[in-house]
């Protein structure tokens, strides 16, 4: 294994030879650096931002908050980190989460391993030497046996190409690239495009500050209240008391949005559902809704009651019936586009300074120097906010020119949609790992624990390779095809494909319509079985046996 690269960090990357290059310093990348260093590998991190945190570094728009409860949206593997960090709110805000990532990086002494402000431009597998050559946008060139892509599923912003946008002379913001310096909307006329999770969080906050807020909505979303609140001592005590059970449950957890009972469960009576949803609505948060009944995401009749319930809440909250109707999602099932979680979102439309523009009735025709023109109206604006989401799951992987065996590009390999084995590896791209990649639970559920599982899997795999002197690992084409088919079959048995969501890539023009996350139960079990069955579906290259023998 290559000598430690720690002392070289901070200098130019050129000439660095290490065991592993980790791309990205969000929660997945930070844990990968820590874990792989812990098992004795020399590691080097490359990060485009000037700091750690990944998506939580960039998404600092007003109202940005995680909708997984903070006590769970934390590293589960370290009792020390857990003891030394105390979350303040049921749902942590962006700043607190970013501070947690910084705290973890400092506490684990990871910063010296990371080259910040550095984007990976290209990664090429050198077949002769069985090493990756990683090239950066700063002209750096590193060599590594393994590349771990910890680039995140929600990291490449999507900015739609609306005619005239370049002419707009006011400020333009994107929720996923929010400026570091404070942004004041005081006394200004603001337009916001997009009503997904980011828009739904930002809209109530911007409305409080702006003189006027115009919301340009294409598709209304289902949203449930967060009911965020400060955590009490009792909350912490009760979490600590249940910690062992929680950690054990994670160990056995099979992730999966859709439980095996989903297809055989009884249809609960409408009244019982309604009562249960009312309770969940008062408690707040999305987790309860998504597993309210085992068949909520597979049975159209059961799902429709949940959809009706939310529409009823919208009608009760929004005073203007026309606005309430425009805000009510119709024509696609509940919970199969990412369920939004809000604070006072629907109530915000009762404010006199907020106007909803239904783009289905009056699409945007053009943006000009000071205005947005729809098919029906002209809106003079001082600033525009794009809350238009991401090129999700595959965007950051395909943003790097990745070349595997025979110079084949990942872009070509995925031209008809991503293909992976377990969402972790790609046929023809040896020793390349994709943390929370397509075909894994990925962006579903708690992404931090999803990342942890992948990092642990990679560490175990590399340990196995070292033990047996194996140089390369890559999945067999047949195993990959079968896994891809399974991922699609599971999704097709649910209501998920019935909505035009970013899970399917349809928000990006030209992106193949493929359901990207694995939503079945049994992911961890399958991964463990494959390992126990001598890494079924993988081929290992054995050149390292000779390499090691020669070195000894
Ligand atoms: P998103 O869910 O993809 O929403 C993008 C919004 O922009 C949609 O309303 C979309 O409308 C609209 N849009 C896109 N292109 C448009 C165009 N050309 N004209 C008009 N409208 C356009 O993106 P997001 O809100 O950033 O959220 C993405 C994901 O990030 C979430 O689903 C979630 O996983 C994560 N996130 C989580 C949190 C949290 O934890 N609370 C917060 C923010 C984000 P259509 O629906 O019609 O395409």
PDB file of C-alpha atoms in Angstrom, residues 203-318:
ATOM      1  CA  UNK A 203     -41.273  30.407   0.528  1.00  0.00           C
ATOM      2  CA  UNK A 204     -42.573  31.098   4.080  1.00  0.00           C
ATOM      3  CA  UNK A 205     -39.218  32.622   5.084  1.00  0.00           C
ATOM      4  CA  UNK A 206     -38.874  34.835   2.010  1.00  0.00           C
ATOM      5  CA  UNK A 207     -42.505  35.902   2.347  1.00  0.00           C
ATOM      6  CA  UNK A 208     -41.786  37.256   5.823  1.00  0.00           C
ATOM      7  CA  UNK A 209     -39.005  39.493   4.528  1.00  0.00           C
ATOM      8  CA  UNK A 210     -40.036  40.491   1.026  1.00  0.00           C
ATOM      9  CA  UNK A 211     -42.313  43.315  -0.028  1.00  0.00           C
ATOM     10  CA  UNK A 212     -43.910  40.976  -2.520  1.00  0.00           C
ATOM     11  CA  UNK A 213     -43.394  37.293  -3.283  1.00  0.00           C
ATOM     12  CA  UNK A 214     -44.609  35.708  -6.502  1.00  0.00           C
ATOM     13  CA  UNK A 215     -44.524  31.910  -6.472  1.00  0.00           C
ATOM     14  CA  UNK A 216     -44.343  30.305  -9.919  1.00  0.00           C
ATOM     15  CA  UNK A 217     -45.691  26.793  -9.443  1.00  0.00           C
ATOM     16  CA  UNK A 218     -45.740  24.120 -12.124  1.00  0.00           C
ATOM     17  CA  UNK A 219     -46.774  21.094 -10.036  1.00  0.00           C
ATOM     18  CA  UNK A 220     -48.331  21.395  -6.584  1.00  0.00           C
ATOM     19  CA  UNK A 221     -46.778  19.089  -4.006  1.00  0.00           C
ATOM     20  CA  UNK A 222     -48.035  17.122  -1.062  1.00  0.00           C
ATOM     21  CA  UNK A 223     -46.614  18.614   2.106  1.00  0.00           C
ATOM     22  CA  UNK A 224     -47.139  17.834   5.780  1.00  0.00           C
ATOM     23  CA  UNK A 225     -46.256  20.015   8.772  1.00  0.00           C
ATOM     24  CA  UNK A 226     -42.841  19.587  10.418  1.00  0.00           C
ATOM     25  CA  UNK A 227     -43.931  20.850  13.832  1.00  0.00           C
ATOM     26  CA  UNK A 228     -40.328  21.539  14.566  1.00  0.00           C
ATOM     27  CA  UNK A 229     -39.519  22.460  18.165  1.00  0.00           C
ATOM     28  CA  UNK A 230     -36.521  22.670  20.461  1.00  0.00           C
ATOM     29  CA  UNK A 231     -35.452  19.332  21.885  1.00  0.00           C
ATOM     30  CA  UNK A 232     -35.902  18.971  25.623  1.00  0.00           C
ATOM     31  CA  UNK A 233     -33.787  17.111  28.167  1.00  0.00           C
ATOM     32  CA  UNK A 234     -36.498  14.452  28.176  1.00  0.00           C
ATOM     33  CA  UNK A 235     -36.169  14.037  24.395  1.00  0.00           C
ATOM     34  CA  UNK A 236     -32.437  13.447  24.764  1.00  0.00           C
ATOM     35  CA  UNK A 237     -32.901  11.094  27.696  1.00  0.00           C
ATOM     36  CA  UNK A 238     -35.505   9.076  25.909  1.00  0.00           C
ATOM     37  CA  UNK A 239     -33.328   8.880  22.779  1.00  0.00           C
ATOM     38  CA  UNK A 240     -30.344   7.756  24.870  1.00  0.00           C
ATOM     39  CA  UNK A 241     -32.470   5.154  26.625  1.00  0.00           C
ATOM     40  CA  UNK A 242     -33.493   3.709  23.262  1.00  0.00           C
ATOM     41  CA  UNK A 243     -30.089   4.069  21.632  1.00  0.00           C
ATOM     42  CA  UNK A 244     -28.973   0.454  21.918  1.00  0.00           C
ATOM     43  CA  UNK A 245     -32.230  -0.749  20.444  1.00  0.00           C
ATOM     44  CA  UNK A 246     -31.948   1.829  17.646  1.00  0.00           C
ATOM     45  CA  UNK A 247     -28.390   0.776  16.807  1.00  0.00           C
ATOM     46  CA  UNK A 248     -29.404  -2.882  16.840  1.00  0.00           C
ATOM     47  CA  UNK A 249     -32.347  -2.090  14.583  1.00  0.00           C
ATOM     48  CA  UNK A 250     -29.988  -0.330  12.161  1.00  0.00           C
ATOM     49  CA  UNK A 251     -27.813  -3.414  12.088  1.00  0.00           C
ATOM     50  CA  UNK A 252     -30.806  -5.473  11.073  1.00  0.00           C
ATOM     51  CA  UNK A 253     -32.417  -2.734   9.076  1.00  0.00           C
ATOM     52  CA  UNK A 254     -33.233  -3.587   5.541  1.00  0.00           C
ATOM     53  CA  UNK A 255     -34.012  -0.019   4.491  1.00  0.00           C
ATOM     54  CA  UNK A 256     -36.649  -0.114   1.834  1.00  0.00           C
ATOM     55  CA  UNK A 257     -39.599   2.191   1.458  1.00  0.00           C
ATOM     56  CA  UNK A 258     -41.979  -0.602   0.591  1.00  0.00           C
ATOM     57  CA  UNK A 259     -42.263  -3.477   3.094  1.00  0.00           C
ATOM     58  CA  UNK A 260     -42.910  -7.035   1.900  1.00  0.00           C
ATOM     59  CA  UNK A 261     -46.355  -6.939   3.537  1.00  0.00           C
ATOM     60  CA  UNK A 262     -47.349  -4.087   1.220  1.00  0.00           C
ATOM     61  CA  UNK A 263     -48.809  -6.357  -1.425  1.00  0.00           C
ATOM     62  CA  UNK A 264     -50.915  -8.550   0.833  1.00  0.00           C
ATOM     63  CA  UNK A 265     -52.046  -6.085   3.504  1.00  0.00           C
ATOM     64  CA  UNK A 266     -55.743  -5.430   4.059  1.00  0.00           C
ATOM     65  CA  UNK A 267     -57.278  -2.190   2.886  1.00  0.00           C
ATOM     66  CA  UNK A 268     -57.925  -0.240   6.072  1.00  0.00           C
ATOM     67  CA  UNK A 269     -61.337   1.434   6.429  1.00  0.00           C
ATOM     68  CA  UNK A 270     -61.366   5.058   5.280  1.00  0.00           C
ATOM     69  CA  UNK A 271     -62.365   6.336   8.734  1.00  0.00           C
ATOM     70  CA  UNK A 272     -59.500   4.539  10.428  1.00  0.00           C
ATOM     71  CA  UNK A 273     -57.075   5.984   7.901  1.00  0.00           C
ATOM     72  CA  UNK A 274     -58.433   9.499   8.272  1.00  0.00           C
ATOM     73  CA  UNK A 275     -58.165   9.317  12.060  1.00  0.00           C
ATOM     74  CA  UNK A 276     -54.612   8.055  11.841  1.00  0.00           C
ATOM     75  CA  UNK A 277     -53.597  10.789   9.379  1.00  0.00           C
ATOM     76  CA  UNK A 278     -55.086  13.423  11.671  1.00  0.00           C
ATOM     77  CA  UNK A 279     -52.894  12.128  14.496  1.00  0.00           C
ATOM     78  CA  UNK A 280     -49.831  12.130  12.248  1.00  0.00           C
ATOM     79  CA  UNK A 281     -50.657  15.639  11.011  1.00  0.00           C
ATOM     80  CA  UNK A 282     -50.689  16.893  14.604  1.00  0.00           C
ATOM     81  CA  UNK A 283     -47.436  15.076  15.435  1.00  0.00           C
ATOM     82  CA  UNK A 284     -45.676  16.437  12.348  1.00  0.00           C
ATOM     83  CA  UNK A 285     -43.018  14.953  10.077  1.00  0.00           C
ATOM     84  CA  UNK A 286     -43.171  12.770   6.986  1.00  0.00           C
ATOM     85  CA  UNK A 287     -41.911   9.442   8.333  1.00  0.00           C
ATOM     86  CA  UNK A 288     -45.211   8.447   9.932  1.00  0.00           C
ATOM     87  CA  UNK A 289     -47.194   9.215   6.779  1.00  0.00           C
ATOM     88  CA  UNK A 290     -44.988   7.170   4.505  1.00  0.00           C
ATOM     89  CA  UNK A 291     -45.422   4.090   6.627  1.00  0.00           C
ATOM     90  CA  UNK A 292     -48.891   4.846   7.950  1.00  0.00           C
ATOM     91  CA  UNK A 293     -50.190   1.647   6.326  1.00  0.00           C
ATOM     92  CA  UNK A 294     -48.043  -1.043   4.700  1.00  0.00           C
ATOM     93  CA  UNK A 295     -49.815  -0.588   1.351  1.00  0.00           C
ATOM     94  CA  UNK A 296     -49.990   3.204   1.265  1.00  0.00           C
ATOM     95  CA  UNK A 297     -47.422   3.395  -1.551  1.00  0.00           C
ATOM     96  CA  UNK A 298     -48.726   0.470  -3.579  1.00  0.00           C
ATOM     97  CA  UNK A 299     -52.522   0.435  -3.316  1.00  0.00           C
ATOM     98  CA  UNK A 300     -54.219   3.237  -5.290  1.00  0.00           C
ATOM     99  CA  UNK A 301     -57.332   3.194  -3.078  1.00  0.00           C
ATOM    100  CA  UNK A 302     -55.411   3.434   0.183  1.00  0.00           C
ATOM    101  CA  UNK A 303     -53.106   6.056  -1.246  1.00  0.00           C
ATOM    102  CA  UNK A 304     -56.013   8.175  -2.486  1.00  0.00           C
ATOM    103  CA  UNK A 305     -57.352   8.592   1.057  1.00  0.00           C
ATOM    104  CA  UNK A 306     -54.027  10.072   2.171  1.00  0.00           C
ATOM    105  CA  UNK A 307     -54.096  12.365  -0.865  1.00  0.00           C
ATOM    106  CA  UNK A 308     -57.671  13.438  -0.040  1.00  0.00           C
ATOM    107  CA  UNK A 309     -56.676  14.085   3.546  1.00  0.00           C
ATOM    108  CA  UNK A 310     -53.881  16.491   2.572  1.00  0.00           C
ATOM    109  CA  UNK A 311     -56.105  18.231   0.007  1.00  0.00           C
ATOM    110  CA  UNK A 312     -58.719  18.721   2.710  1.00  0.00           C
ATOM    111  CA  UNK A 313     -56.067  20.288   4.981  1.00  0.00           C
ATOM    112  CA  UNK A 314     -55.063  22.642   2.177  1.00  0.00           C
ATOM    113  CA  UNK A 315     -58.696  23.723   1.694  1.00  0.00           C
ATOM    114  CA  UNK A 316     -59.064  24.295   5.442  1.00  0.00           C
ATOM    115  CA  UNK A 317     -55.865  26.371   5.608  1.00  0.00           C
ATOM    116  CA  UNK A 318     -55.862  28.482   2.454  1.00  0.00           C
TER     117      UNK A 318
END
